[in-house]
């Protein structure tokens, strides 16, 4: 009898893979493939968000960042933006519901001033009730990396800075509370960052997959993690 040897998968991650960031792309196409409205894709994308967070948490990843809505996504047709905004509230509720069970500390990255007061109160509450937990989950909402860097410059100017170090910039970004991503995963087949974590991505590893976000499953996450561990990060050295 011939048995095919099972490929080794990394059971739990270590210090080398502390932070994974996901560009959750492909919801609209996922729905289109099923002849459904794009909103249906966003609903299923939100469902998969929960699964992926749980699985990455189980794998020992300490920081997870997800790109949920960009500063450019407001350009979409009003009915789609409205549907996403309605879902946003569910997204926050889902994240809060995971706080205790999954030990999640929530952070929202981006300019929240654009959202109505009720949404901002929800966001502030989500961050407050989760602040003593240990697995960091960053949700990028109305987020754009260029806007983030410009905002950081403004913060530094307002603090009276006349000379600026790299550390100063990092500490004025929305991600000041965590280390930079080790790995950035983009679903949906496009090979670009779309204004995500431009500063923080300086030495991140990248993984692009054609899989549409609602279809990203545990098997593929294992494959992505294995691939990460096969890479050699040199940071400019040898
Ligand atoms: C990502 O999926 C979710 C958001 C940008 C809000 P898309 O809505 O971009 O889906 P595609 O890329 O059009 O398939
Ligand atoms: C990137 O996806 C933003 C999010 C996943 C939230 P987009 O669908 O907006 O990116 P582009 O427009 O294809 O670059
Ligand atoms: Mg897209």
mmCIF file of N, CA, C and O in Angstrom, residues 6 26 28 35 63 65 87 92 139 143 172 196-197 213:
data_model
loop_
_atom_site.group_PDB
_atom_site.id
_atom_site.type_symbol
_atom_site.label_atom_id
_atom_site.label_comp_id
_atom_site.label_asym_id
_atom_site.label_seq_id
_atom_site.Cartn_x
_atom_site.Cartn_y
_atom_site.Cartn_z
ATOM 1 N N UNK A 6 1.859 13.310 4.205
ATOM 2 C CA UNK A 6 1.134 14.564 4.405
ATOM 3 C C UNK A 6 2.141 15.703 4.548
ATOM 4 O O UNK A 6 3.127 15.575 5.263
ATOM 5 N N UNK A 26 -12.848 40.945 -2.946
ATOM 6 C CA UNK A 26 -13.498 39.958 -3.808
ATOM 7 C C UNK A 26 -14.935 39.627 -3.431
ATOM 8 O O UNK A 26 -15.545 38.733 -4.036
ATOM 9 N N UNK A 28 -17.700 41.358 -3.984
ATOM 10 C CA UNK A 28 -18.631 41.671 -5.071
ATOM 11 C C UNK A 28 -18.617 40.586 -6.132
ATOM 12 O O UNK A 28 -19.672 40.116 -6.589
ATOM 13 N N UNK A 35 -24.869 35.086 -9.248
ATOM 14 C CA UNK A 35 -25.972 35.922 -9.763
ATOM 15 C C UNK A 35 -26.737 36.619 -8.639
ATOM 16 O O UNK A 35 -27.961 36.718 -8.668
ATOM 17 N N UNK A 63 -1.593 39.504 16.493
ATOM 18 C CA UNK A 63 -2.169 40.748 15.968
ATOM 19 C C UNK A 63 -2.759 40.453 14.583
ATOM 20 O O UNK A 63 -2.080 39.880 13.720
ATOM 21 N N UNK A 65 -4.971 42.352 11.424
ATOM 22 C CA UNK A 65 -5.537 43.596 10.903
ATOM 23 C C UNK A 65 -6.355 43.262 9.665
ATOM 24 O O UNK A 65 -5.914 42.468 8.832
ATOM 25 N N UNK A 87 -24.174 47.177 7.265
ATOM 26 C CA UNK A 87 -23.461 45.984 7.729
ATOM 27 C C UNK A 87 -22.416 46.307 8.782
ATOM 28 O O UNK A 87 -22.088 45.488 9.640
ATOM 29 N N UNK A 92 -19.376 45.481 13.872
ATOM 30 C CA UNK A 92 -18.914 45.900 15.204
ATOM 31 C C UNK A 92 -19.526 44.977 16.267
ATOM 32 O O UNK A 92 -18.827 44.508 17.167
ATOM 33 N N UNK A 139 -9.401 46.842 12.943
ATOM 34 C CA UNK A 139 -10.338 46.894 11.819
ATOM 35 C C UNK A 139 -10.168 48.251 11.132
ATOM 36 O O UNK A 139 -10.431 49.294 11.725
ATOM 37 N N UNK A 143 -10.323 53.939 6.103
ATOM 38 C CA UNK A 143 -8.868 53.963 6.254
ATOM 39 C C UNK A 143 -8.205 54.171 4.904
ATOM 40 O O UNK A 143 -8.577 53.549 3.896
ATOM 41 N N UNK A 172 2.734 58.064 15.749
ATOM 42 C CA UNK A 172 1.590 58.942 15.470
ATOM 43 C C UNK A 172 0.615 58.318 14.468
ATOM 44 O O UNK A 172 -0.387 58.918 14.105
ATOM 45 N N UNK A 196 -3.203 50.612 1.529
ATOM 46 C CA UNK A 196 -3.274 49.918 2.832
ATOM 47 C C UNK A 196 -1.882 49.884 3.479
ATOM 48 O O UNK A 196 -0.908 49.441 2.845
ATOM 49 N N UNK A 197 -1.751 50.352 4.684
ATOM 50 C CA UNK A 197 -0.540 50.208 5.511
ATOM 51 C C UNK A 197 0.772 50.508 4.764
ATOM 52 O O UNK A 197 1.745 49.758 4.900
ATOM 53 N N UNK A 213 -12.580 36.677 -1.051
ATOM 54 C CA UNK A 213 -12.570 36.717 0.421
ATOM 55 C C UNK A 213 -13.567 35.759 1.090
ATOM 56 O O UNK A 213 -13.162 35.017 1.999
#
